[in-house]
PDB file of C-alpha atoms in Angstrom:
ATOM      1  CA  MET A   1      -4.573 -14.103 -12.335  1.00 94.00           C
ATOM      2  CA  LYS A   2      -6.368 -11.330 -10.451  1.00 97.00           C
ATOM      3  CA  TYR A   3      -4.706  -8.643  -8.347  1.00 98.00           C
ATOM      4  CA  ALA A   4      -5.773  -6.366  -5.491  1.00 98.00           C
ATOM      5  CA  VAL A   5      -4.262  -3.315  -3.835  1.00 98.00           C
ATOM      6  CA  ILE A   6      -4.529  -3.576  -0.063  1.00 98.00           C
ATOM      7  CA  LYS A   7      -3.526  -1.265   2.756  1.00 97.00           C
ATOM      8  CA  VAL A   8      -3.139  -1.162   6.499  1.00 97.00           C
ATOM      9  CA  THR A   9      -3.534   2.375   7.818  1.00 96.00           C
ATOM     10  CA  ASN A  10      -2.938   3.112  11.505  1.00 93.00           C
ATOM     11  CA  GLY A  11      -3.677  -0.572  12.211  1.00 92.00           C
ATOM     12  CA  ASN A  12      -6.871  -0.805  10.101  1.00 95.00           C
ATOM     13  CA  PHE A  13      -6.973  -3.282   7.189  1.00 96.00           C
ATOM     14  CA  ASN A  14      -8.724  -2.353   3.929  1.00 96.00           C
ATOM     15  CA  ILE A  15      -8.951  -3.465   0.305  1.00 97.00           C
ATOM     16  CA  HIS A  16      -8.252  -0.305  -1.660  1.00 97.00           C
ATOM     17  CA  ALA A  17      -9.049  -1.780  -5.104  1.00 97.00           C
ATOM     18  CA  GLU A  18      -9.523  -5.283  -6.493  1.00 97.00           C
ATOM     19  CA  GLY A  19     -10.327  -7.270  -9.602  1.00 96.00           C
ATOM     20  CA  PHE A  20      -7.365  -6.162 -11.725  1.00 97.00           C
ATOM     21  CA  THR A  21      -6.425  -8.699 -14.397  1.00 97.00           C
ATOM     22  CA  ASP A  22      -3.605  -6.529 -15.735  1.00 95.00           C
ATOM     23  CA  PRO A  23      -0.738  -5.941 -13.277  1.00 96.00           C
ATOM     24  CA  SER A  24      -0.025  -2.568 -14.940  1.00 96.00           C
ATOM     25  CA  ALA A  25      -3.427  -1.236 -13.886  1.00 97.00           C
ATOM     26  CA  ALA A  26      -2.865  -2.472 -10.336  1.00 97.00           C
ATOM     27  CA  LYS A  27       0.507  -0.693 -10.277  1.00 98.00           C
ATOM     28  CA  VAL A  28      -1.111   2.647 -11.219  1.00 98.00           C
ATOM     29  CA  SER A  29      -3.637   2.243  -8.393  1.00 98.00           C
ATOM     30  CA  TYR A  30      -0.868   1.249  -5.951  1.00 98.00           C
ATOM     31  CA  HIS A  31       1.280   4.293  -6.721  1.00 98.00           C
ATOM     32  CA  GLY A  32      -1.725   6.605  -6.362  1.00 98.00           C
ATOM     33  CA  LEU A  33      -2.535   5.029  -2.995  1.00 97.00           C
ATOM     34  CA  CYS A  34       1.035   5.436  -1.757  1.00 97.00           C
ATOM     35  CA  GLN A  35       0.932   9.113  -2.715  1.00 97.00           C
ATOM     36  CA  GLN A  36      -2.374   9.575  -0.865  1.00 97.00           C
ATOM     37  CA  LEU A  37      -1.042   7.876   2.261  1.00 96.00           C
ATOM     38  CA  TRP A  38       2.130   9.986   2.336  1.00 96.00           C
ATOM     39  CA  ASN A  39       0.092  13.181   1.920  1.00 96.00           C
ATOM     40  CA  ASP A  40      -2.669  12.293   4.415  1.00 95.00           C
ATOM     41  CA  PRO A  41      -1.997  14.165   7.692  1.00 93.00           C
ATOM     42  CA  GLY A  42      -4.094  11.619   9.653  1.00 92.00           C
ATOM     43  CA  THR A  43      -1.911   8.680   8.616  1.00 94.00           C
ATOM     44  CA  THR A  44       0.957   7.959  11.000  1.00 94.00           C
ATOM     45  CA  THR A  45       1.794   4.431   9.802  1.00 95.00           C
ATOM     46  CA  ALA A  46       0.667   2.487   6.774  1.00 97.00           C
ATOM     47  CA  CYS A  47       1.550  -0.419   4.534  1.00 97.00           C
ATOM     48  CA  ALA A  48       0.409  -0.690   0.924  1.00 98.00           C
ATOM     49  CA  MET A  49       0.903  -3.639  -1.392  1.00 98.00           C
ATOM     50  CA  ILE A  50      -0.283  -5.431  -4.495  1.00 98.00           C
ATOM     51  CA  VAL A  51      -1.279  -9.041  -3.910  1.00 98.00           C
ATOM     52  CA  ASP A  52      -2.436 -11.750  -6.285  1.00 97.00           C
ATOM     53  CA  GLU A  53      -5.395 -14.064  -5.728  1.00 96.00           C
ATOM     54  CA  ASN A  54      -3.163 -16.304  -3.586  1.00 96.00           C
ATOM     55  CA  LEU A  55      -2.271 -13.305  -1.357  1.00 96.00           C
ATOM     56  CA  ASP A  56       1.323 -13.375  -2.611  1.00 97.00           C
ATOM     57  CA  VAL A  57       2.858  -9.892  -2.851  1.00 97.00           C
ATOM     58  CA  LEU A  58       3.835  -8.782  -6.342  1.00 97.00           C
ATOM     59  CA  PRO A  59       7.650  -8.452  -6.069  1.00 96.00           C
ATOM     60  CA  GLY A  60       8.700  -4.865  -5.431  1.00 96.00           C
ATOM     61  CA  TYR A  61       5.190  -3.625  -4.635  1.00 98.00           C
ATOM     62  CA  LYS A  62       5.044  -3.374  -0.861  1.00 98.00           C
ATOM     63  CA  GLU A  63       5.713  -0.068   0.863  1.00 97.00           C
ATOM     64  CA  TYR A  64       5.852   0.663   4.578  1.00 97.00           C
ATOM     65  CA  ILE A  65       5.111   4.254   5.552  1.00 95.00           C
ATOM     66  CA  SER A  66       6.034   5.707   8.925  1.00 94.00           C
ATOM     67  CA  LYS A  67       5.725   9.387   9.736  1.00 90.00           C
ATOM     68  CA  ALA A  68       7.017   9.042  13.294  1.00 79.00           C
ATOM     69  CA  GLN A  69       9.224  11.910  14.291  1.00 71.00           C
ATOM     70  CA  PRO A  70      12.824  10.887  15.003  1.00 67.00           C
ATOM     71  CA  GLU A  71      13.998  11.219  18.592  1.00 64.00           C
ATOM     72  CA  PRO A  72      16.188  14.321  19.097  1.00 67.00           C
ATOM     73  CA  ASN A  73      19.789  13.621  20.060  1.00 69.00           C
ATOM     74  CA  ALA A  74      20.280  13.879  23.788  1.00 55.00           C
TER      75      ALA A  74
END
């Protein structure tokens, strides 16, 4: 089985890394990507995930990132 790390950043789809045959290596890439997305000031929303060659998400490896500011209480 092969795995890929994919992302959607501010509405733009991208394959971050692909061709992993070992899920552990894909997990390292995924966690690094999530860290980059959280730290990137230009990212307002993002989704990162690990998928297999059937585009099924590896359980527990999908993260939605939203940096929208909460509405102040009126």
